[in-house]
mmCIF file of C-alpha atoms and ligand atoms in Angstrom:
data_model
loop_
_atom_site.group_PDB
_atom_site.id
_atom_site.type_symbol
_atom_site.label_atom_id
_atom_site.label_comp_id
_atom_site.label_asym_id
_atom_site.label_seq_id
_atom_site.Cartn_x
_atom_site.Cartn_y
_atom_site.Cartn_z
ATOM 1 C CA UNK Z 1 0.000 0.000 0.000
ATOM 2 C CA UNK Z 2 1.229 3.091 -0.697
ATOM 3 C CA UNK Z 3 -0.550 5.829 1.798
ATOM 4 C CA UNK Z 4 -0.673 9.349 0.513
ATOM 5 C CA UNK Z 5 -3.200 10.388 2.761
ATOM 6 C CA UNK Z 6 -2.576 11.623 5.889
ATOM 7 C CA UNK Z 7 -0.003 14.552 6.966
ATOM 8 C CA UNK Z 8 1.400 13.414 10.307
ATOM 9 C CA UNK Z 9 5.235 14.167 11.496
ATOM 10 C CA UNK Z 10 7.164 10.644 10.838
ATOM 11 C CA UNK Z 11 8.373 8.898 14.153
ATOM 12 C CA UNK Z 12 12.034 10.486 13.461
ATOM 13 C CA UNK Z 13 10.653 13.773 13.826
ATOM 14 C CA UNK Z 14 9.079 13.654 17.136
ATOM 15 C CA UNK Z 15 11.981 13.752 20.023
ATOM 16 C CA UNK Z 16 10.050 11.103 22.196
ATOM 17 C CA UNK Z 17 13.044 10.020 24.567
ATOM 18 C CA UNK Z 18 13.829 13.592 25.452
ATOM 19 C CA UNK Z 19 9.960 14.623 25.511
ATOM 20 C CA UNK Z 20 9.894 11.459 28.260
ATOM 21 C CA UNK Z 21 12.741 13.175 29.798
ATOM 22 C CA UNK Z 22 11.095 16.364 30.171
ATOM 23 C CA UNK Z 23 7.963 15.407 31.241
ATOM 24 C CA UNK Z 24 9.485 13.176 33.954
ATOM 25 C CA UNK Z 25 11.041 15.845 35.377
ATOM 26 C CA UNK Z 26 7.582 17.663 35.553
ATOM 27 C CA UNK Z 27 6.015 14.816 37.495
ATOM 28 C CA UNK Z 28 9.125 15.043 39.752
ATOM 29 C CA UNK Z 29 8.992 18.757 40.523
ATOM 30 C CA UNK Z 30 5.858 20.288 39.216
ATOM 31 C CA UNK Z 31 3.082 17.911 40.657
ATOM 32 C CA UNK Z 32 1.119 20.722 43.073
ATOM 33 C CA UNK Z 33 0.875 22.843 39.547
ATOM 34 C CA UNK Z 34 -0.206 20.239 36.933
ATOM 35 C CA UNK Z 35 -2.241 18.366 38.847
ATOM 36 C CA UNK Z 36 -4.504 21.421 39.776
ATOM 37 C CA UNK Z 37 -6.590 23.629 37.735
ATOM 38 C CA UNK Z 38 -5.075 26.424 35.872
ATOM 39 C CA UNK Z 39 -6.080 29.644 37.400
ATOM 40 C CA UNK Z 40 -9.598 31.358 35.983
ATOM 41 C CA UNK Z 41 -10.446 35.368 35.139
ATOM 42 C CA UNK Z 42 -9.187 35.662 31.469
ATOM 43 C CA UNK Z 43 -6.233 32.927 31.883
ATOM 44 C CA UNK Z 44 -4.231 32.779 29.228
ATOM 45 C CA UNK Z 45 -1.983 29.650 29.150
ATOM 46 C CA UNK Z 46 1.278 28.490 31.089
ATOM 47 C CA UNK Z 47 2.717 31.720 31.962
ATOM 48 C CA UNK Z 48 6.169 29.727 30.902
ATOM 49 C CA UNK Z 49 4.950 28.185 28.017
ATOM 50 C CA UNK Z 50 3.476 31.869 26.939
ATOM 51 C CA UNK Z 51 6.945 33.289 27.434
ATOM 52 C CA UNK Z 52 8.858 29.973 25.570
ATOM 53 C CA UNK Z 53 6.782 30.188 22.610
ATOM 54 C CA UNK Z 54 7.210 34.704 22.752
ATOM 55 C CA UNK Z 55 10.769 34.219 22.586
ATOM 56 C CA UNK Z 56 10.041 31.647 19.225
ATOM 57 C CA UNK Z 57 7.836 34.648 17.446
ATOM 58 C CA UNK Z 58 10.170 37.975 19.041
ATOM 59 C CA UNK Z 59 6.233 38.557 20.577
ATOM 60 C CA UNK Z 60 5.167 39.936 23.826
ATOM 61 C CA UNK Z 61 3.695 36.869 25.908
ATOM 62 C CA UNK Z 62 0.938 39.021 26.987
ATOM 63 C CA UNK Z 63 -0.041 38.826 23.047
ATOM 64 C CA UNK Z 64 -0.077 34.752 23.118
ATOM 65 C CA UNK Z 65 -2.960 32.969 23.764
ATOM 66 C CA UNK Z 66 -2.493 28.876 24.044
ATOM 67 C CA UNK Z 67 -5.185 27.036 22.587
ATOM 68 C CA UNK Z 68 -5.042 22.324 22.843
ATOM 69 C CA UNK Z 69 -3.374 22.351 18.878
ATOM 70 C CA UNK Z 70 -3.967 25.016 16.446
ATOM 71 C CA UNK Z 71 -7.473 23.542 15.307
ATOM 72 C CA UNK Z 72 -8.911 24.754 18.439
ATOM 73 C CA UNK Z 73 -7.496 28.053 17.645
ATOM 74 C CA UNK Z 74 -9.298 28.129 14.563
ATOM 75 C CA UNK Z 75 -12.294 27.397 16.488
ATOM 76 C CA UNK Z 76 -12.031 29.688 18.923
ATOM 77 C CA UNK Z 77 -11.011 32.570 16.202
ATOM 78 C CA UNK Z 78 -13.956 31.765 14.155
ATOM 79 C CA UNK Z 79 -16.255 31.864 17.192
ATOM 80 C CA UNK Z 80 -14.742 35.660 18.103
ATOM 81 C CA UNK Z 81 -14.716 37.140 14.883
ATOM 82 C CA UNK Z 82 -17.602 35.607 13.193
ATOM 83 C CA UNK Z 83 -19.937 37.023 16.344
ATOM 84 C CA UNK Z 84 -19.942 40.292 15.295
ATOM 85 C CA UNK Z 85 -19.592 40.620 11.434
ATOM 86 C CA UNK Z 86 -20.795 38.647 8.872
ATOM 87 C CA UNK Z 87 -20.735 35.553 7.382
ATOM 88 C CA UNK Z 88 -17.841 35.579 4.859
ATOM 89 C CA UNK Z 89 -14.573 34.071 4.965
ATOM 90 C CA UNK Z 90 -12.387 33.767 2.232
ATOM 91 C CA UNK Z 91 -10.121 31.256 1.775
ATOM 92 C CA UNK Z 92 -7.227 29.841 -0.435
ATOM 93 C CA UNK Z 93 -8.717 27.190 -2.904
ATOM 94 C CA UNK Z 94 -7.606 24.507 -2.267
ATOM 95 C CA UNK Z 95 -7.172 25.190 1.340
ATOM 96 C CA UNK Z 96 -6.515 23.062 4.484
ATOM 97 C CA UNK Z 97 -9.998 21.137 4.395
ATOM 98 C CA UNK Z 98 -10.736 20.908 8.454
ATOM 99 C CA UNK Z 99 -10.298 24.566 8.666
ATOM 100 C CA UNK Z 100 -13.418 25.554 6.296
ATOM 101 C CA UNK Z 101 -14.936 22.602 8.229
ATOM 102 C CA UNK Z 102 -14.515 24.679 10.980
ATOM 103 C CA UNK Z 103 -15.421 28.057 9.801
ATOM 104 C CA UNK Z 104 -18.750 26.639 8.399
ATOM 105 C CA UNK Z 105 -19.964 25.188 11.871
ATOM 106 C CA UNK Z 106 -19.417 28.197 13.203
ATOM 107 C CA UNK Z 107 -21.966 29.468 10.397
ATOM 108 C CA UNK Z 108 -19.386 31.261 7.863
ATOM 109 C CA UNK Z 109 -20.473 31.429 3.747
ATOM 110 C CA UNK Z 110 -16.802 30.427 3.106
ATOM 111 C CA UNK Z 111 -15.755 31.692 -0.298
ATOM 112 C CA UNK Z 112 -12.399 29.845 -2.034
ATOM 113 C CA UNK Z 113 -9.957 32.640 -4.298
ATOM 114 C CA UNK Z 114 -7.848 30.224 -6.447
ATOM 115 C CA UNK Z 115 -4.179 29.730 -5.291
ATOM 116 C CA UNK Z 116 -1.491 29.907 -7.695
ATOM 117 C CA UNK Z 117 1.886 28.488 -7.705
ATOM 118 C CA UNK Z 118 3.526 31.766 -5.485
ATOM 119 C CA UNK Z 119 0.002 32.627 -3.193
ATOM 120 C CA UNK Z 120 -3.802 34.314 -3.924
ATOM 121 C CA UNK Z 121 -4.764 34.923 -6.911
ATOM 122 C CA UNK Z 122 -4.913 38.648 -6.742
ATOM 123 C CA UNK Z 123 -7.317 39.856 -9.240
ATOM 124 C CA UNK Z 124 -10.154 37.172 -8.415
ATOM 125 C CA UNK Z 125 -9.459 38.710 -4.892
ATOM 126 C CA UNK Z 126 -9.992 41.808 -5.860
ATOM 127 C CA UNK Z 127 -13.216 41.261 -7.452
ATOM 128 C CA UNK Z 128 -14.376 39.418 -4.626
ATOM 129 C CA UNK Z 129 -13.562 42.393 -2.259
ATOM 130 C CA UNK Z 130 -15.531 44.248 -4.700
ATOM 131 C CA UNK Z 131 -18.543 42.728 -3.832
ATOM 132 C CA UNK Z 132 -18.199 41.877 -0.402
ATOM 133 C CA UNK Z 133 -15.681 42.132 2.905
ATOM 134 C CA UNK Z 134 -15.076 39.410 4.418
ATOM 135 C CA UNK Z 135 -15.294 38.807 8.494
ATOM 136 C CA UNK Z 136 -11.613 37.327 7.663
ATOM 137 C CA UNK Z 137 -9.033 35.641 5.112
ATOM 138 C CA UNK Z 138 -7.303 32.678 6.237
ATOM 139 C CA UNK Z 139 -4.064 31.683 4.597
ATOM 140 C CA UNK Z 140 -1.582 29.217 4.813
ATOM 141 C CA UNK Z 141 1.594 31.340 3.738
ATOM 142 C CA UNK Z 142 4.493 28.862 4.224
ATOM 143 C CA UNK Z 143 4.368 25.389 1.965
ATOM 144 C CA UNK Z 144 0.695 25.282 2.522
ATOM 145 C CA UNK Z 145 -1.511 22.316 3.362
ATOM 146 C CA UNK Z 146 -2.181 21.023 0.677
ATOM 147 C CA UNK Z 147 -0.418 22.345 -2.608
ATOM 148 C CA UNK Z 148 2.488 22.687 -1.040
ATOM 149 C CA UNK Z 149 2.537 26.891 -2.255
ATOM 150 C CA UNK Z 150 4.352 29.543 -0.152
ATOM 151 C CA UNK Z 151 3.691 32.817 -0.427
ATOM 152 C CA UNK Z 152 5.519 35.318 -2.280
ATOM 153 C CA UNK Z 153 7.009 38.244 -0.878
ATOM 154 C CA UNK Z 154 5.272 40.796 -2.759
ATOM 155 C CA UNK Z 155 2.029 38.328 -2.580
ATOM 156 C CA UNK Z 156 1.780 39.298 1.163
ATOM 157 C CA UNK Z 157 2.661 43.112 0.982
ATOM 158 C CA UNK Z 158 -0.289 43.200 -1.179
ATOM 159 C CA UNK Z 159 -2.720 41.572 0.886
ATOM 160 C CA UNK Z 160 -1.801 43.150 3.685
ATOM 161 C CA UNK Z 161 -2.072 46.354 2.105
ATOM 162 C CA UNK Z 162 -5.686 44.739 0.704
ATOM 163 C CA UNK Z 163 -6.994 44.204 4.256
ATOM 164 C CA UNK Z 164 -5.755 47.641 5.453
ATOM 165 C CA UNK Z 165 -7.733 48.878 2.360
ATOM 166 C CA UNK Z 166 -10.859 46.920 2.884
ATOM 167 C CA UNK Z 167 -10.925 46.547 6.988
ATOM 168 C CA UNK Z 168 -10.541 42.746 7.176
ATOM 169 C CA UNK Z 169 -8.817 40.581 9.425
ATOM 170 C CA UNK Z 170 -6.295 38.281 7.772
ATOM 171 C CA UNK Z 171 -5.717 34.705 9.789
ATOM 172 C CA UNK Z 172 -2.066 33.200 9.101
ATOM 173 C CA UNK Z 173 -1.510 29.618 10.117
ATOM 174 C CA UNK Z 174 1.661 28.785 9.622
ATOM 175 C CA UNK Z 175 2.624 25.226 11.349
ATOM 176 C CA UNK Z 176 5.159 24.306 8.759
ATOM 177 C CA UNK Z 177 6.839 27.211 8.713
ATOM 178 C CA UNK Z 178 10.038 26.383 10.782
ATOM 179 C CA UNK Z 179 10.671 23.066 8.484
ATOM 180 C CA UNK Z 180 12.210 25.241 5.327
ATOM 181 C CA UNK Z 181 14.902 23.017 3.056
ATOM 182 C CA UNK Z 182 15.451 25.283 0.295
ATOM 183 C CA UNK Z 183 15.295 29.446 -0.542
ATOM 184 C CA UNK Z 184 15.108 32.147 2.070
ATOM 185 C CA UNK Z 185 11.649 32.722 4.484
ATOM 186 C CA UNK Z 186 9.654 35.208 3.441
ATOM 187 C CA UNK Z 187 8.535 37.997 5.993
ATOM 188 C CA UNK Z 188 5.174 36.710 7.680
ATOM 189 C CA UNK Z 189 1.998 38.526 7.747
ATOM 190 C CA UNK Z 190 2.185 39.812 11.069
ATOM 191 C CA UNK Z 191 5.485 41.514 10.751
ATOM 192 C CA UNK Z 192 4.134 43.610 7.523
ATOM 193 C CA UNK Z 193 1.032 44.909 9.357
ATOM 194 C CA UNK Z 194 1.972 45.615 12.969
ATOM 195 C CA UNK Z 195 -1.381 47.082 13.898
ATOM 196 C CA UNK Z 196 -3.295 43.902 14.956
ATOM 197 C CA UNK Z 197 -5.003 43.085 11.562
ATOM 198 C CA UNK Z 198 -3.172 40.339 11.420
ATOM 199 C CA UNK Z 199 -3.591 37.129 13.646
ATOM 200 C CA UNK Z 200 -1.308 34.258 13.490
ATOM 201 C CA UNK Z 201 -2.114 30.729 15.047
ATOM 202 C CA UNK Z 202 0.861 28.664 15.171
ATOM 203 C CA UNK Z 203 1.872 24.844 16.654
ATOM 204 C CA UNK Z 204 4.472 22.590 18.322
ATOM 205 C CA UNK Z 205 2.633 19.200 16.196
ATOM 206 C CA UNK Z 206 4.671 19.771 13.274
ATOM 207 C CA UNK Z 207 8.158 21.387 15.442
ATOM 208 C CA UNK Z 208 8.078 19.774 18.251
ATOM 209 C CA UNK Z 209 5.310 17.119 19.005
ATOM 210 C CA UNK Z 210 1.300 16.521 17.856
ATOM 211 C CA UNK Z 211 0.665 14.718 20.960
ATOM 212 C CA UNK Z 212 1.248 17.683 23.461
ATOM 213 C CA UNK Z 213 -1.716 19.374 21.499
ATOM 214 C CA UNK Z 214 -0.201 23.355 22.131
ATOM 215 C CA UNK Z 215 -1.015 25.681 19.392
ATOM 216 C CA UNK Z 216 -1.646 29.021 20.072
ATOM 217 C CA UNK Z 217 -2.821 32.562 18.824
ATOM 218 C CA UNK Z 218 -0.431 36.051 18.504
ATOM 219 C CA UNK Z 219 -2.879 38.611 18.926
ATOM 220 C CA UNK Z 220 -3.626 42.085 20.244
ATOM 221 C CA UNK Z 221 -4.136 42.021 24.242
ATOM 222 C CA UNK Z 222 -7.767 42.738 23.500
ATOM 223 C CA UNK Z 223 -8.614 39.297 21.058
ATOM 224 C CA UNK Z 224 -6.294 37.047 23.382
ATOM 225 C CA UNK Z 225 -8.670 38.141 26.265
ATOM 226 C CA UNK Z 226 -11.573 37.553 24.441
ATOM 227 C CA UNK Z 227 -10.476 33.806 23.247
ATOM 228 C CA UNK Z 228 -10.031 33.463 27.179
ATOM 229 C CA UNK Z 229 -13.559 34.085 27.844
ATOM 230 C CA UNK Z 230 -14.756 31.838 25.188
ATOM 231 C CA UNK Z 231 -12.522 29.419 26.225
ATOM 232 C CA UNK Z 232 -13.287 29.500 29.972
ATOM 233 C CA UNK Z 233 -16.675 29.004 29.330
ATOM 234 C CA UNK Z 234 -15.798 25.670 27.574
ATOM 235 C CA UNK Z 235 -12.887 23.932 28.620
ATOM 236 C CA UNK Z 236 -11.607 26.834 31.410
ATOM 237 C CA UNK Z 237 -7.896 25.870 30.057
ATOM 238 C CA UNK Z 238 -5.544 23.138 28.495
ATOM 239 C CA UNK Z 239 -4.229 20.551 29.982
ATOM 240 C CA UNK Z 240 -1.668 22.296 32.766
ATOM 241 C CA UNK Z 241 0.740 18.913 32.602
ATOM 242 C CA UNK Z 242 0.973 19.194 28.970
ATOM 243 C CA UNK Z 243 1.520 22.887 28.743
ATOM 244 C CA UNK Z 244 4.438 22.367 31.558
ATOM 245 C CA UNK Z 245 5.732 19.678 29.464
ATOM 246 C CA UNK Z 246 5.873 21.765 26.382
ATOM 247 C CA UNK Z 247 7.328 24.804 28.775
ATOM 248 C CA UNK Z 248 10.174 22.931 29.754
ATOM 249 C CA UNK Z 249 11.076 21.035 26.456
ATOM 250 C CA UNK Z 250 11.345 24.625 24.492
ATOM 251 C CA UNK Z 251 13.397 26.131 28.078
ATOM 252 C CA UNK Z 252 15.676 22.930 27.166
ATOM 253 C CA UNK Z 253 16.178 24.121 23.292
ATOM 254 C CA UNK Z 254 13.980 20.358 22.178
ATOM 255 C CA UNK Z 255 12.217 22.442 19.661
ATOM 256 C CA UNK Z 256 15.551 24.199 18.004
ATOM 257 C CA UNK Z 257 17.248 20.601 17.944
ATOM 258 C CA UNK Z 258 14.388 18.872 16.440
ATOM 259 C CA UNK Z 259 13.470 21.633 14.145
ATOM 260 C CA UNK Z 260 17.315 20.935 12.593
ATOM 261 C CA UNK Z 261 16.878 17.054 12.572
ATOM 262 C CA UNK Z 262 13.368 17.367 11.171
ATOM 263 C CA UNK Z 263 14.862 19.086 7.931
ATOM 264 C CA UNK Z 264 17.528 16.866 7.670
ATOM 265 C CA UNK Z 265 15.523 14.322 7.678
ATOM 266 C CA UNK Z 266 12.741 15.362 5.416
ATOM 267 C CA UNK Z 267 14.749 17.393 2.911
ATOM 268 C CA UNK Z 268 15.813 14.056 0.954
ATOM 269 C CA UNK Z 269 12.277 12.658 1.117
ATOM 270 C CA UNK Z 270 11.278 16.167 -0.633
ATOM 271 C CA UNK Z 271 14.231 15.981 -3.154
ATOM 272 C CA UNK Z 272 13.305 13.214 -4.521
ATOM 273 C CA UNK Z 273 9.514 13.471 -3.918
ATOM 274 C CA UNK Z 274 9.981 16.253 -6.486
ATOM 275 C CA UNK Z 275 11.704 14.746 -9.002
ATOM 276 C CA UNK Z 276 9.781 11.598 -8.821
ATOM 277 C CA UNK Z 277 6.416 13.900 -9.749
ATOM 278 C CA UNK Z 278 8.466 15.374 -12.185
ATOM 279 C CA UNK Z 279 9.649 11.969 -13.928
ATOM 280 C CA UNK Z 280 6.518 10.109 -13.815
ATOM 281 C CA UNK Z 281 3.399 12.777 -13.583
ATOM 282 C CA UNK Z 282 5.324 15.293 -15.744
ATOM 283 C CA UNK Z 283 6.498 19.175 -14.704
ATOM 284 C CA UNK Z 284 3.336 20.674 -16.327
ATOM 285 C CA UNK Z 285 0.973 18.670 -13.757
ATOM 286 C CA UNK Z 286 3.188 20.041 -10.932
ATOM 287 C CA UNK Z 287 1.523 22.934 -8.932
ATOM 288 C CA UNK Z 288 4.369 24.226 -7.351
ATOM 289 C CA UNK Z 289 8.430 23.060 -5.737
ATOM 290 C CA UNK Z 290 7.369 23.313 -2.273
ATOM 291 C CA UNK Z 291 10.405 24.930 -0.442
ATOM 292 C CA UNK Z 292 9.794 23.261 2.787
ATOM 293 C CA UNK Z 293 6.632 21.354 4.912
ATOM 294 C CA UNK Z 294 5.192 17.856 4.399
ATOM 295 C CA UNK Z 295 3.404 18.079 0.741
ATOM 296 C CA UNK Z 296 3.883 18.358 -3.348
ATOM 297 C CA UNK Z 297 0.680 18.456 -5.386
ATOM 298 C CA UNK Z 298 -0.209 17.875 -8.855
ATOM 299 C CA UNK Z 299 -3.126 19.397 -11.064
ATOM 300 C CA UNK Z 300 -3.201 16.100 -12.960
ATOM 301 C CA UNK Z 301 -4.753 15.473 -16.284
ATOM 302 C CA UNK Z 302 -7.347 12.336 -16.191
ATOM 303 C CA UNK Z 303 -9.739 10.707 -18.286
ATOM 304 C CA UNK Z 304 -12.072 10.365 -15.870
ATOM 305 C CA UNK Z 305 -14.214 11.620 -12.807
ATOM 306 C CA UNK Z 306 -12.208 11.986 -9.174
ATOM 307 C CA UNK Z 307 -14.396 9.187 -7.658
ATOM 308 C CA UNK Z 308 -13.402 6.548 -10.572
ATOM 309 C CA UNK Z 309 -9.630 7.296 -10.686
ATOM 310 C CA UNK Z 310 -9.379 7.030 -6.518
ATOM 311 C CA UNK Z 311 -10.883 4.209 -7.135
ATOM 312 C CA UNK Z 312 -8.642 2.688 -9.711
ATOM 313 C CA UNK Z 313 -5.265 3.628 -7.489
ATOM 314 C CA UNK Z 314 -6.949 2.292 -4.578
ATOM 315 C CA UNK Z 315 -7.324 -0.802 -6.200
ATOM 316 C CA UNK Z 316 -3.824 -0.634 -7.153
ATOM 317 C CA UNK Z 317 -2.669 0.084 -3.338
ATOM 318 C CA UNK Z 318 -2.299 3.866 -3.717
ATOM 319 C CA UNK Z 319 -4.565 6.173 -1.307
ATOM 320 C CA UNK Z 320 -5.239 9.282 -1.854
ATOM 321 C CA UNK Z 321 -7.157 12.174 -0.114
ATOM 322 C CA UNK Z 322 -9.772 13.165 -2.199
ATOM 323 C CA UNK Z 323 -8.871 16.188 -3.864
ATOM 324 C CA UNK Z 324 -11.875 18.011 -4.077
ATOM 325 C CA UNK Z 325 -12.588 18.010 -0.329
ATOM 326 C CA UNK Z 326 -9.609 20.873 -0.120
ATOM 327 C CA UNK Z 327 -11.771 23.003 -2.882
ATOM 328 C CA UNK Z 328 -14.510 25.155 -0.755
ATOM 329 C CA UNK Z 329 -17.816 25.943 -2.430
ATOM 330 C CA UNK Z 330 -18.042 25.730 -6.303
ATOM 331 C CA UNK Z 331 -14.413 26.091 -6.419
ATOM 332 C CA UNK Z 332 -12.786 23.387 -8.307
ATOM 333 C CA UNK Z 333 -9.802 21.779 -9.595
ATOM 334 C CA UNK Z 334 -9.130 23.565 -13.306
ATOM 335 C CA UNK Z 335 -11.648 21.106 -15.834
ATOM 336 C CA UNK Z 336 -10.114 17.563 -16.721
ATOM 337 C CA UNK Z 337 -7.707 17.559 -13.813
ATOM 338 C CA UNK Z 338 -7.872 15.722 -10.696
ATOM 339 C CA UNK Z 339 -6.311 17.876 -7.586
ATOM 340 C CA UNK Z 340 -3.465 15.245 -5.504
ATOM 341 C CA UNK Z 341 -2.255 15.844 -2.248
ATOM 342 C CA UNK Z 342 1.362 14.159 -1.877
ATOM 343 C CA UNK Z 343 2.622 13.964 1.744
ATOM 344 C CA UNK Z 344 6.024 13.004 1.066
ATOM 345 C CA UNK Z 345 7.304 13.090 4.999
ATOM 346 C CA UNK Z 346 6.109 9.561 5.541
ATOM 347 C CA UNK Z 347 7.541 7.751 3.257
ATOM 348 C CA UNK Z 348 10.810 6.905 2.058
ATOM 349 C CA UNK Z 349 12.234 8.147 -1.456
ATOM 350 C CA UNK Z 350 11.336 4.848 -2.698
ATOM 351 C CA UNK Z 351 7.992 4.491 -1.542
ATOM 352 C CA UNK Z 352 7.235 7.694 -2.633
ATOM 353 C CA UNK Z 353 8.361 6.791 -6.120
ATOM 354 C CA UNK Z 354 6.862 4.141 -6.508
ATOM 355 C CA UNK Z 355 3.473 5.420 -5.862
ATOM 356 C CA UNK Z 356 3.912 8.056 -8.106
ATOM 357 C CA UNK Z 357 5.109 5.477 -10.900
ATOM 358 C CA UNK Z 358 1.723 3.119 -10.244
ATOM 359 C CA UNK Z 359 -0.640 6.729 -10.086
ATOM 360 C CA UNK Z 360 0.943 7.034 -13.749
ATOM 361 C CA UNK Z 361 -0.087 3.648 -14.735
ATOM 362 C CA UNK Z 362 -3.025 4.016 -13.471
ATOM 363 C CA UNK Z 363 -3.823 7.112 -15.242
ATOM 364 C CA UNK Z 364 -2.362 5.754 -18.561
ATOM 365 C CA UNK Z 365 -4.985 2.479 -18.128
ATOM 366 C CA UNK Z 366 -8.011 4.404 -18.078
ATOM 367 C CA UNK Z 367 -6.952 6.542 -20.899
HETATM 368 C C1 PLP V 1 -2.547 24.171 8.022
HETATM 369 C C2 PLP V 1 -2.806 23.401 9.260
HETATM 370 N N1 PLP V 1 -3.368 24.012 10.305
HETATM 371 C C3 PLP V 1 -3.619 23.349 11.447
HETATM 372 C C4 PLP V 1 -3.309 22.016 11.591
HETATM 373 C C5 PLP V 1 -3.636 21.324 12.887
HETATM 374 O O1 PLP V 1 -2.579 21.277 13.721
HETATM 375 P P1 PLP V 1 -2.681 21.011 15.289
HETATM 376 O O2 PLP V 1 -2.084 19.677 15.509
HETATM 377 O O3 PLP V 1 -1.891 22.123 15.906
HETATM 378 O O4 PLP V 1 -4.128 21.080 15.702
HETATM 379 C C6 PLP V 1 -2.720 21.325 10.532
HETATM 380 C C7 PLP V 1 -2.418 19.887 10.664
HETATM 381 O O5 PLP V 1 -2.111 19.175 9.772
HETATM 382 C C8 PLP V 1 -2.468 22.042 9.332
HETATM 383 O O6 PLP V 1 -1.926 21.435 8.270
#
């Protein structure tokens, strides 16, 4: 079987033994804290974990707000800014597919702006913002889940400068950002509008570790105490063990070391993730070189409907995510093209190629 589906850290990536290490020495000294509740009245997170994860962003702690993973920080954003405006959110099409999940429970008309191979299609933004503001945009900036697309530069001046122009709040999640194996970062969002316009939910899964479930928001004082209300009146707080454990790993530099191992050990997986699409699904199906992250995508040209050719490569051991479900709304992959997602972290170079050799076949057979 060959499983393209899923976009979880590979086993090398995650520093277990020293996580074990860190959390035993939490048990050891730190039992009167984690076993109680956190304190209530607009709590924020760990006050350590708050100032470990500041130091990772150059922020002010009192501007970080620690959610249990980033997904609950999309909740909890989409349940803040959604309240008060309305219902639109745009997104990037294709986009990261439990976010708009999100977004629509909390009632959002979620609108997808096609993503090219260097960020948002521009002019289709533009139009939309013609006709409507949205409560938010939510981007994925840095090798995006899925296609893979960072953000240009220029790309993110200009939408910056768009939601200064239109008076809309731009959400950056940016996960993969840390794991870069080629070219130099671009600035994020944040930095180019320091006025609080732009949000940016972040996470240890992909850095550090998905089990400890920390993500967290960068905000202005006044939205981080807001998301502490909502939160309070759900869950009061996360887990205070976990957030210790987290505290302590980044205090020990776990996150810095594994960030450096991570890329060392994915960078060969991508090199060769990328020439394999290029050898057996051709350069013209590629969307973009991802520069970093977990995943390469293809625009790829089939004879036939999505559900027939998943089908056909499941039969043939390949699964894939179906490509459509990262395409909000009417948007769409462009006509007579199939969209693939392509983790490449979890397999090896010859895994990976081989898939891509039998999604060829595959295609070629129904032809
Ligand atoms: C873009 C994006 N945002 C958020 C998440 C969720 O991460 P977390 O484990 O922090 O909830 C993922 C996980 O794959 C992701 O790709």
């Amino acid at each position: 079987m060959f499983p393209f589906s899923r976009g979880i850290p590979p086993r090398e990536a995650i520093p277990a033994q020293e996580l074990a290490a860190q959390a035993a020495a939490v048990l050891a000294e730190q039992p009167d804290d984690v076993f109680q509740y956190a304190p209530i009245g607009n709590h924020t997170g760990d006050l350590a974990l708050r100032e470990e994860l500041a130091k990772l962003h150059t922020a002010d702690p009192e501007r970080i707000f620690v959610t249990n993973g980033s997904l609950q920080a999309l909740d909890l954003l989409a349940a803040h800014l959604l309240r008060d405006t309305g219902p639109d959110v745009y997104v990037e099409a294709p986009t990261y597919d439990r976010a708009v999940q999100i977004f629509e429970r909390h009632g959002a008309r979620v609108t997808g702006i096609p993503l090219r191979h260097d960020g948002l299609d521009l002019d289709v933004l533009r139009e939309r913002l013609a006709e409507r503001t949205p409560a938010f945009l939510y981007v994925i900036p840095d090798f995006q889940n899925p296609s893979g697309v960072t953000t240009s530069e220029d790309k993110r001046r200009a939408l910056v400068g768009l939601a200064e122009e239109h008076g809309f709040v731009i959400v950056e999640d940016i996960p993969y950002r840390e794991l870069r194996f080629e070219g130099t970062a671009p600035t994020p969002l944040a930095e180019l509008s320091p006025g609080g316009r732009v949000l940016t939910v972040g996470s240890l899964s992909k850095i550090l570790s998905p089990g400890l479930r920390v993500g967290y928001v960068i905000a202005e004082p006044h939205t981080v105490t807001a998301l502490a209300a909502l939160a309070e009146g759900t869950y009061l707080s996360p887990a205070p063990l976990l957030q210790a454990v987290a505290a302590r790993s980044l205090a020990a530099g776990l996150a810095a070391s594994n960030i450096e191992r991570a890329v060392r050990f994915l960078k060969p997986r991508h090199d060769a993730a990328v020439a394999a699409v290029r050898r057996h699904l051709g350069e013209d199906a590629l969307i973009a070189v991802p520069e970093g992250g977990y995943y390469v995508s293809v625009h790829l040209p089939v004879p036939t409907d999505e559900k027939t050719f998943l089908a056909a490569a499941k039969k043939d051991g390949v699964l894939l995510t179906r490509g459509s479900a990262f395409y909000p709304g009417s948007a769409a992959p462009p006509a007579g093209t199939v969209f693939l997602r392509l983790p490449f972290q979890a397999l090896t170079p010859e895994e990976f190629a081989a898939g891509v050799e039998r999604l060829a076949a595959v295609t070629a057979r129904l032809a």
